[in-house]
Amino acid sequence: MRERHASRDARRAREFEAFVAGAAGRLLHAATLLTAEAPDANPRARRLLSLSLAHTYASWDRLHGEDPYDRTRQHLATRFARDAWHRYGTLGGARRRPAGTLGRLSPQERLILVLRLYEGVAEEQTAALLGLPVERVRTICDRATATLLHPRPAPAAPAAPVAAEAKAAAP
């Protein structure tokens, strides 16, 4: 009996290692996009991925033909959404924006944009995963895309008109 369990555990470990070897790079990139961290300095993304992979490994025997990548991506998204709620929710206090290109977006906009455009998840699946109406997912995705494609210019500094007035007032 022990030998059968040991054999099953070894097979499970080999299958999971093969999955991680093939999918970890793409999942880490998705997590890095979600957290809007730099690719070479992404501790939050690595932690998010580690927790998602641990969850997938714990439920590996219960997948029963499901795609482990989909399960891991789903857990990655829900974990990010939950962490973002705790970090930026009503009790989150002051909100600090990440420095990257995606840092201009809210966590919800980043999540929807990464799921829809990077991962290629359908609007209906994204809406079901996040508990939102399909129209809301479409609107948020369009707004986030527009924000990235057409960034608002920084407001002009008022120092130039003041300097011109000072020159005009000087004798």
mmCIF file with all atom_site columns, C-alpha atoms in Angstrom:
data_model
loop_
_atom_site.group_PDB
_atom_site.id
_atom_site.type_symbol
_atom_site.label_atom_id
_atom_site.label_alt_id
_atom_site.label_comp_id
_atom_site.label_asym_id
_atom_site.label_entity_id
_atom_site.label_seq_id
_atom_site.pdbx_PDB_ins_code
_atom_site.Cartn_x
_atom_site.Cartn_y
_atom_site.Cartn_z
_atom_site.occupancy
_atom_site.B_iso_or_equiv
_atom_site.pdbx_formal_charge
_atom_site.auth_seq_id
_atom_site.auth_comp_id
_atom_site.auth_asym_id
_atom_site.auth_atom_id
_atom_site.pdbx_PDB_model_num
ATOM 1   C CA . MET A 1 1   ? 0.000   0.000  0.000   1.00 0.00 ? 1   MET A CA 1
ATOM 2   C CA . ARG A 1 2   ? 2.816   2.401  0.884   1.00 0.00 ? 2   ARG A CA 1
ATOM 3   C CA . GLU A 1 3   ? 4.569   1.688  -2.381  1.00 0.00 ? 3   GLU A CA 1
ATOM 4   C CA . ARG A 1 4   ? 1.445   2.593  -4.337  1.00 0.00 ? 4   ARG A CA 1
ATOM 5   C CA . HIS A 1 5   ? 1.109   5.916  -2.490  1.00 0.00 ? 5   HIS A CA 1
ATOM 6   C CA . ALA A 1 6   ? 4.800   6.653  -2.958  1.00 0.00 ? 6   ALA A CA 1
ATOM 7   C CA . SER A 1 7   ? 4.534   5.873  -6.664  1.00 0.00 ? 7   SER A CA 1
ATOM 8   C CA . ARG A 1 8   ? 1.450   8.078  -7.030  1.00 0.00 ? 8   ARG A CA 1
ATOM 9   C CA . ASP A 1 9   ? 3.131   10.930 -5.134  1.00 0.00 ? 9   ASP A CA 1
ATOM 10  C CA . ALA A 1 10  ? 6.245   10.654 -7.299  1.00 0.00 ? 10  ALA A CA 1
ATOM 11  C CA . ARG A 1 11  ? 4.144   10.703 -10.481 1.00 0.00 ? 11  ARG A CA 1
ATOM 12  C CA . ARG A 1 12  ? 2.190   13.694 -9.178  1.00 0.00 ? 12  ARG A CA 1
ATOM 13  C CA . ALA A 1 13  ? 5.417   15.554 -8.406  1.00 0.00 ? 13  ALA A CA 1
ATOM 14  C CA . ARG A 1 14  ? 6.850   14.809 -11.875 1.00 0.00 ? 14  ARG A CA 1
ATOM 15  C CA . GLU A 1 15  ? 3.662   15.958 -13.605 1.00 0.00 ? 15  GLU A CA 1
ATOM 16  C CA . PHE A 1 16  ? 3.547   19.156 -11.564 1.00 0.00 ? 16  PHE A CA 1
ATOM 17  C CA . GLU A 1 17  ? 7.244   19.881 -12.186 1.00 0.00 ? 17  GLU A CA 1
ATOM 18  C CA . ALA A 1 18  ? 6.677   19.458 -15.924 1.00 0.00 ? 18  ALA A CA 1
ATOM 19  C CA . PHE A 1 19  ? 3.711   21.829 -15.750 1.00 0.00 ? 19  PHE A CA 1
ATOM 20  C CA . VAL A 1 20  ? 5.715   24.440 -13.834 1.00 0.00 ? 20  VAL A CA 1
ATOM 21  C CA . ALA A 1 21  ? 8.640   24.138 -16.245 1.00 0.00 ? 21  ALA A CA 1
ATOM 22  C CA . GLY A 1 22  ? 6.336   24.868 -19.164 1.00 0.00 ? 22  GLY A CA 1
ATOM 23  C CA . ALA A 1 23  ? 3.998   27.481 -17.680 1.00 0.00 ? 23  ALA A CA 1
ATOM 24  C CA . ALA A 1 24  ? 5.847   29.358 -14.943 1.00 0.00 ? 24  ALA A CA 1
ATOM 25  C CA . GLY A 1 25  ? 7.468   31.901 -17.261 1.00 0.00 ? 25  GLY A CA 1
ATOM 26  C CA . ARG A 1 26  ? 4.199   33.038 -18.814 1.00 0.00 ? 26  ARG A CA 1
ATOM 27  C CA . LEU A 1 27  ? 2.409   33.031 -15.453 1.00 0.00 ? 27  LEU A CA 1
ATOM 28  C CA . LEU A 1 28  ? 5.212   35.071 -13.873 1.00 0.00 ? 28  LEU A CA 1
ATOM 29  C CA . HIS A 1 29  ? 4.962   37.586 -16.695 1.00 0.00 ? 29  HIS A CA 1
ATOM 30  C CA . ALA A 1 30  ? 1.193   37.836 -16.152 1.00 0.00 ? 30  ALA A CA 1
ATOM 31  C CA . ALA A 1 31  ? 1.722   38.310 -12.404 1.00 0.00 ? 31  ALA A CA 1
ATOM 32  C CA . THR A 1 32  ? 4.355   40.977 -13.094 1.00 0.00 ? 32  THR A CA 1
ATOM 33  C CA . LEU A 1 33  ? 1.913   42.811 -15.366 1.00 0.00 ? 33  LEU A CA 1
ATOM 34  C CA . LEU A 1 34  ? -0.768  42.599 -12.685 1.00 0.00 ? 34  LEU A CA 1
ATOM 35  C CA . THR A 1 35  ? 1.451   44.040 -9.973  1.00 0.00 ? 35  THR A CA 1
ATOM 36  C CA . ALA A 1 36  ? 2.965   46.599 -12.408 1.00 0.00 ? 36  ALA A CA 1
ATOM 37  C CA . GLU A 1 37  ? 6.433   45.858 -11.075 1.00 0.00 ? 37  GLU A CA 1
ATOM 38  C CA . ALA A 1 38  ? 9.638   45.921 -13.072 1.00 0.00 ? 38  ALA A CA 1
ATOM 39  C CA . PRO A 1 39  ? 10.434  42.518 -14.628 1.00 0.00 ? 39  PRO A CA 1
ATOM 40  C CA . ASP A 1 40  ? 13.787  42.310 -12.839 1.00 0.00 ? 40  ASP A CA 1
ATOM 41  C CA . ALA A 1 41  ? 12.448  43.436 -9.439  1.00 0.00 ? 41  ALA A CA 1
ATOM 42  C CA . ASN A 1 42  ? 9.096   41.781 -8.863  1.00 0.00 ? 42  ASN A CA 1
ATOM 43  C CA . PRO A 1 43  ? 8.796   40.328 -5.347  1.00 0.00 ? 43  PRO A CA 1
ATOM 44  C CA . ARG A 1 44  ? 5.006   40.804 -5.171  1.00 0.00 ? 44  ARG A CA 1
ATOM 45  C CA . ALA A 1 45  ? 4.546   39.036 -8.516  1.00 0.00 ? 45  ALA A CA 1
ATOM 46  C CA . ARG A 1 46  ? 6.781   36.141 -7.442  1.00 0.00 ? 46  ARG A CA 1
ATOM 47  C CA . ARG A 1 47  ? 4.874   35.764 -4.181  1.00 0.00 ? 47  ARG A CA 1
ATOM 48  C CA . LEU A 1 48  ? 1.553   35.876 -6.041  1.00 0.00 ? 48  LEU A CA 1
ATOM 49  C CA . LEU A 1 49  ? 2.746   33.186 -8.448  1.00 0.00 ? 49  LEU A CA 1
ATOM 50  C CA . SER A 1 50  ? 4.147   31.006 -5.643  1.00 0.00 ? 50  SER A CA 1
ATOM 51  C CA . LEU A 1 51  ? 0.838   31.099 -3.782  1.00 0.00 ? 51  LEU A CA 1
ATOM 52  C CA . SER A 1 52  ? -1.090  30.283 -6.959  1.00 0.00 ? 52  SER A CA 1
ATOM 53  C CA . LEU A 1 53  ? 1.196   27.381 -7.840  1.00 0.00 ? 53  LEU A CA 1
ATOM 54  C CA . ALA A 1 54  ? 0.956   26.047 -4.282  1.00 0.00 ? 54  ALA A CA 1
ATOM 55  C CA . HIS A 1 55  ? -2.831  26.152 -4.554  1.00 0.00 ? 55  HIS A CA 1
ATOM 56  C CA . THR A 1 56  ? -2.704  24.300 -7.876  1.00 0.00 ? 56  THR A CA 1
ATOM 57  C CA . TYR A 1 57  ? -0.356  21.659 -6.450  1.00 0.00 ? 57  TYR A CA 1
ATOM 58  C CA . ALA A 1 58  ? -2.650  21.139 -3.468  1.00 0.00 ? 58  ALA A CA 1
ATOM 59  C CA . SER A 1 59  ? -5.588  20.492 -5.796  1.00 0.00 ? 59  SER A CA 1
ATOM 60  C CA . TRP A 1 60  ? -3.606  18.611 -8.470  1.00 0.00 ? 60  TRP A CA 1
ATOM 61  C CA . ASP A 1 61  ? -5.361  15.284 -7.872  1.00 0.00 ? 61  ASP A CA 1
ATOM 62  C CA . ARG A 1 62  ? -8.796  16.948 -8.087  1.00 0.00 ? 62  ARG A CA 1
ATOM 63  C CA . LEU A 1 63  ? -8.251  18.548 -11.501 1.00 0.00 ? 63  LEU A CA 1
ATOM 64  C CA . HIS A 1 64  ? -9.785  15.552 -13.323 1.00 0.00 ? 64  HIS A CA 1
ATOM 65  C CA . GLY A 1 65  ? -9.008  16.638 -16.856 1.00 0.00 ? 65  GLY A CA 1
ATOM 66  C CA . GLU A 1 66  ? -9.123  20.392 -16.198 1.00 0.00 ? 66  GLU A CA 1
ATOM 67  C CA . ASP A 1 67  ? -6.322  22.492 -17.576 1.00 0.00 ? 67  ASP A CA 1
ATOM 68  C CA . PRO A 1 68  ? -3.908  23.240 -14.711 1.00 0.00 ? 68  PRO A CA 1
ATOM 69  C CA . TYR A 1 69  ? -2.868  26.481 -16.460 1.00 0.00 ? 69  TYR A CA 1
ATOM 70  C CA . ASP A 1 70  ? -6.457  27.757 -16.379 1.00 0.00 ? 70  ASP A CA 1
ATOM 71  C CA . ARG A 1 71  ? -6.803  26.800 -12.729 1.00 0.00 ? 71  ARG A CA 1
ATOM 72  C CA . THR A 1 72  ? -3.543  28.539 -11.808 1.00 0.00 ? 72  THR A CA 1
ATOM 73  C CA . ARG A 1 73  ? -4.431  31.643 -13.834 1.00 0.00 ? 73  ARG A CA 1
ATOM 74  C CA . GLN A 1 74  ? -7.848  31.760 -12.173 1.00 0.00 ? 74  GLN A CA 1
ATOM 75  C CA . HIS A 1 75  ? -6.302  31.550 -8.720  1.00 0.00 ? 75  HIS A CA 1
ATOM 76  C CA . LEU A 1 76  ? -3.695  34.150 -9.683  1.00 0.00 ? 76  LEU A CA 1
ATOM 77  C CA . ALA A 1 77  ? -6.449  36.555 -10.749 1.00 0.00 ? 77  ALA A CA 1
ATOM 78  C CA . THR A 1 78  ? -8.652  36.023 -7.711  1.00 0.00 ? 78  THR A CA 1
ATOM 79  C CA . ARG A 1 79  ? -5.689  36.268 -5.348  1.00 0.00 ? 79  ARG A CA 1
ATOM 80  C CA . PHE A 1 80  ? -4.574  39.514 -6.986  1.00 0.00 ? 80  PHE A CA 1
ATOM 81  C CA . ALA A 1 81  ? -8.111  40.926 -6.795  1.00 0.00 ? 81  ALA A CA 1
ATOM 82  C CA . ARG A 1 82  ? -8.401  40.009 -3.122  1.00 0.00 ? 82  ARG A CA 1
ATOM 83  C CA . ASP A 1 83  ? -4.984  41.460 -2.285  1.00 0.00 ? 83  ASP A CA 1
ATOM 84  C CA . ALA A 1 84  ? -5.774  44.635 -4.220  1.00 0.00 ? 84  ALA A CA 1
ATOM 85  C CA . TRP A 1 85  ? -9.033  44.996 -2.317  1.00 0.00 ? 85  TRP A CA 1
ATOM 86  C CA . HIS A 1 86  ? -7.241  44.653 1.014   1.00 0.00 ? 86  HIS A CA 1
ATOM 87  C CA . ARG A 1 87  ? -4.458  46.971 -0.080  1.00 0.00 ? 87  ARG A CA 1
ATOM 88  C CA . TYR A 1 88  ? -6.494  49.676 -1.844  1.00 0.00 ? 88  TYR A CA 1
ATOM 89  C CA . GLY A 1 89  ? -10.021 49.105 -0.533  1.00 0.00 ? 89  GLY A CA 1
ATOM 90  C CA . THR A 1 90  ? -11.882 51.469 1.731   1.00 0.00 ? 90  THR A CA 1
ATOM 91  C CA . LEU A 1 91  ? -9.574  50.601 4.615   1.00 0.00 ? 91  LEU A CA 1
ATOM 92  C CA . GLY A 1 92  ? -6.440  50.788 2.474   1.00 0.00 ? 92  GLY A CA 1
ATOM 93  C CA . GLY A 1 93  ? -5.534  54.388 3.262   1.00 0.00 ? 93  GLY A CA 1
ATOM 94  C CA . ALA A 1 94  ? -3.400  56.375 0.842   1.00 0.00 ? 94  ALA A CA 1
ATOM 95  C CA . ARG A 1 95  ? -2.987  54.771 -2.547  1.00 0.00 ? 95  ARG A CA 1
ATOM 96  C CA . ARG A 1 96  ? 0.491   54.494 -4.021  1.00 0.00 ? 96  ARG A CA 1
ATOM 97  C CA . ARG A 1 97  ? 0.693   53.914 -7.765  1.00 0.00 ? 97  ARG A CA 1
ATOM 98  C CA . PRO A 1 98  ? 3.321   51.536 -9.158  1.00 0.00 ? 98  PRO A CA 1
ATOM 99  C CA . ALA A 1 99  ? 5.903   53.158 -11.420 1.00 0.00 ? 99  ALA A CA 1
ATOM 100 C CA . GLY A 1 100 ? 5.496   51.040 -14.585 1.00 0.00 ? 100 GLY A CA 1
ATOM 101 C CA . THR A 1 101 ? 3.437   51.743 -17.678 1.00 0.00 ? 101 THR A CA 1
ATOM 102 C CA . LEU A 1 102 ? 0.531   49.772 -16.263 1.00 0.00 ? 102 LEU A CA 1
ATOM 103 C CA . GLY A 1 103 ? 0.925   51.646 -12.987 1.00 0.00 ? 103 GLY A CA 1
ATOM 104 C CA . ARG A 1 104 ? -1.369  54.373 -14.315 1.00 0.00 ? 104 ARG A CA 1
ATOM 105 C CA . LEU A 1 105 ? -4.235  51.882 -14.244 1.00 0.00 ? 105 LEU A CA 1
ATOM 106 C CA . SER A 1 106 ? -6.240  50.826 -11.224 1.00 0.00 ? 106 SER A CA 1
ATOM 107 C CA . PRO A 1 107 ? -5.758  47.227 -10.039 1.00 0.00 ? 107 PRO A CA 1
ATOM 108 C CA . GLN A 1 108 ? -9.135  46.261 -11.527 1.00 0.00 ? 108 GLN A CA 1
ATOM 109 C CA . GLU A 1 109 ? -8.226  47.795 -14.888 1.00 0.00 ? 109 GLU A CA 1
ATOM 110 C CA . ARG A 1 110 ? -4.867  45.987 -14.868 1.00 0.00 ? 110 ARG A CA 1
ATOM 111 C CA . LEU A 1 111 ? -6.541  42.694 -13.998 1.00 0.00 ? 111 LEU A CA 1
ATOM 112 C CA . ILE A 1 112 ? -9.110  42.948 -16.768 1.00 0.00 ? 112 ILE A CA 1
ATOM 113 C CA . LEU A 1 113 ? -6.562  44.163 -19.303 1.00 0.00 ? 113 LEU A CA 1
ATOM 114 C CA . VAL A 1 114 ? -4.126  41.333 -18.509 1.00 0.00 ? 114 VAL A CA 1
ATOM 115 C CA . LEU A 1 115 ? -6.848  38.686 -18.606 1.00 0.00 ? 115 LEU A CA 1
ATOM 116 C CA . ARG A 1 116 ? -8.422  39.978 -21.819 1.00 0.00 ? 116 ARG A CA 1
ATOM 117 C CA . LEU A 1 117 ? -5.443  41.115 -23.878 1.00 0.00 ? 117 LEU A CA 1
ATOM 118 C CA . TYR A 1 118 ? -2.423  39.218 -22.553 1.00 0.00 ? 118 TYR A CA 1
ATOM 119 C CA . GLU A 1 119 ? -4.067  35.942 -21.586 1.00 0.00 ? 119 GLU A CA 1
ATOM 120 C CA . GLY A 1 120 ? -6.831  36.026 -24.223 1.00 0.00 ? 120 GLY A CA 1
ATOM 121 C CA . VAL A 1 121 ? -9.645  35.144 -21.822 1.00 0.00 ? 121 VAL A CA 1
ATOM 122 C CA . ALA A 1 122 ? -13.112 35.788 -23.270 1.00 0.00 ? 122 ALA A CA 1
ATOM 123 C CA . GLU A 1 123 ? -15.214 38.650 -21.900 1.00 0.00 ? 123 GLU A CA 1
ATOM 124 C CA . GLU A 1 124 ? -17.798 36.216 -20.556 1.00 0.00 ? 124 GLU A CA 1
ATOM 125 C CA . GLN A 1 125 ? -15.199 34.171 -18.682 1.00 0.00 ? 125 GLN A CA 1
ATOM 126 C CA . THR A 1 126 ? -13.543 37.303 -17.294 1.00 0.00 ? 126 THR A CA 1
ATOM 127 C CA . ALA A 1 127 ? -16.917 38.628 -16.163 1.00 0.00 ? 127 ALA A CA 1
ATOM 128 C CA . ALA A 1 128 ? -17.785 35.314 -14.492 1.00 0.00 ? 128 ALA A CA 1
ATOM 129 C CA . LEU A 1 129 ? -14.398 35.131 -12.774 1.00 0.00 ? 129 LEU A CA 1
ATOM 130 C CA . LEU A 1 130 ? -14.703 38.663 -11.371 1.00 0.00 ? 130 LEU A CA 1
ATOM 131 C CA . GLY A 1 131 ? -18.445 38.618 -10.727 1.00 0.00 ? 131 GLY A CA 1
ATOM 132 C CA . LEU A 1 132 ? -19.115 41.559 -13.051 1.00 0.00 ? 132 LEU A CA 1
ATOM 133 C CA . PRO A 1 133 ? -21.529 42.047 -15.939 1.00 0.00 ? 133 PRO A CA 1
ATOM 134 C CA . VAL A 1 134 ? -20.035 41.501 -19.391 1.00 0.00 ? 134 VAL A CA 1
ATOM 135 C CA . GLU A 1 135 ? -20.759 45.124 -20.359 1.00 0.00 ? 135 GLU A CA 1
ATOM 136 C CA . ARG A 1 136 ? -18.798 46.376 -17.331 1.00 0.00 ? 136 ARG A CA 1
ATOM 137 C CA . VAL A 1 137 ? -15.791 44.230 -18.276 1.00 0.00 ? 137 VAL A CA 1
ATOM 138 C CA . ARG A 1 138 ? -15.960 45.588 -21.834 1.00 0.00 ? 138 ARG A CA 1
ATOM 139 C CA . THR A 1 139 ? -16.180 49.189 -20.590 1.00 0.00 ? 139 THR A CA 1
ATOM 140 C CA . ILE A 1 140 ? -13.283 48.813 -18.154 1.00 0.00 ? 140 ILE A CA 1
ATOM 141 C CA . CYS A 1 141 ? -11.120 47.126 -20.809 1.00 0.00 ? 141 CYS A CA 1
ATOM 142 C CA . ASP A 1 142 ? -11.870 49.878 -23.335 1.00 0.00 ? 142 ASP A CA 1
ATOM 143 C CA . ARG A 1 143 ? -11.144 52.619 -20.796 1.00 0.00 ? 143 ARG A CA 1
ATOM 144 C CA . ALA A 1 144 ? -7.870  51.007 -19.710 1.00 0.00 ? 144 ALA A CA 1
ATOM 145 C CA . THR A 1 145 ? -6.775  50.546 -23.315 1.00 0.00 ? 145 THR A CA 1
ATOM 146 C CA . ALA A 1 146 ? -7.584  54.185 -24.091 1.00 0.00 ? 146 ALA A CA 1
ATOM 147 C CA . THR A 1 147 ? -5.631  55.306 -21.024 1.00 0.00 ? 147 THR A CA 1
ATOM 148 C CA . LEU A 1 148 ? -2.556  53.425 -22.196 1.00 0.00 ? 148 LEU A CA 1
ATOM 149 C CA . LEU A 1 149 ? -2.832  54.455 -25.848 1.00 0.00 ? 149 LEU A CA 1
ATOM 150 C CA . HIS A 1 150 ? -3.681  58.110 -25.241 1.00 0.00 ? 150 HIS A CA 1
ATOM 151 C CA . PRO A 1 151 ? -2.079  59.237 -21.994 1.00 0.00 ? 151 PRO A CA 1
ATOM 152 C CA . ARG A 1 152 ? -3.118  62.625 -20.720 1.00 0.00 ? 152 ARG A CA 1
ATOM 153 C CA . PRO A 1 153 ? -0.332  65.191 -20.873 1.00 0.00 ? 153 PRO A CA 1
ATOM 154 C CA . ALA A 1 154 ? 1.014   66.492 -17.601 1.00 0.00 ? 154 ALA A CA 1
ATOM 155 C CA . PRO A 1 155 ? -0.474  69.848 -16.585 1.00 0.00 ? 155 PRO A CA 1
ATOM 156 C CA . ALA A 1 156 ? 1.602   72.840 -17.676 1.00 0.00 ? 156 ALA A CA 1
ATOM 157 C CA . ALA A 1 157 ? 3.639   74.494 -14.969 1.00 0.00 ? 157 ALA A CA 1
ATOM 158 C CA . PRO A 1 158 ? 2.385   77.983 -14.073 1.00 0.00 ? 158 PRO A CA 1
ATOM 159 C CA . ALA A 1 159 ? 5.946   79.290 -13.623 1.00 0.00 ? 159 ALA A CA 1
ATOM 160 C CA . ALA A 1 160 ? 6.306   80.586 -17.212 1.00 0.00 ? 160 ALA A CA 1
ATOM 161 C CA . PRO A 1 161 ? 3.445   83.151 -17.074 1.00 0.00 ? 161 PRO A CA 1
ATOM 162 C CA . VAL A 1 162 ? 4.641   84.419 -13.687 1.00 0.00 ? 162 VAL A CA 1
ATOM 163 C CA . ALA A 1 163 ? 8.147   84.953 -15.078 1.00 0.00 ? 163 ALA A CA 1
ATOM 164 C CA . ALA A 1 164 ? 6.736   86.857 -18.063 1.00 0.00 ? 164 ALA A CA 1
ATOM 165 C CA . GLU A 1 165 ? 4.687   89.088 -15.745 1.00 0.00 ? 165 GLU A CA 1
ATOM 166 C CA . ALA A 1 166 ? 7.766   89.757 -13.598 1.00 0.00 ? 166 ALA A CA 1
ATOM 167 C CA . LYS A 1 167 ? 9.745   90.889 -16.664 1.00 0.00 ? 167 LYS A CA 1
ATOM 168 C CA . ALA A 1 168 ? 6.937   93.194 -17.758 1.00 0.00 ? 168 ALA A CA 1
ATOM 169 C CA . ALA A 1 169 ? 6.695   94.765 -14.291 1.00 0.00 ? 169 ALA A CA 1
ATOM 170 C CA . ALA A 1 170 ? 10.460  95.386 -14.029 1.00 0.00 ? 170 ALA A CA 1
ATOM 171 C CA . PRO A 1 171 ? 11.575  98.983 -14.935 1.00 0.00 ? 171 PRO A CA 1
#
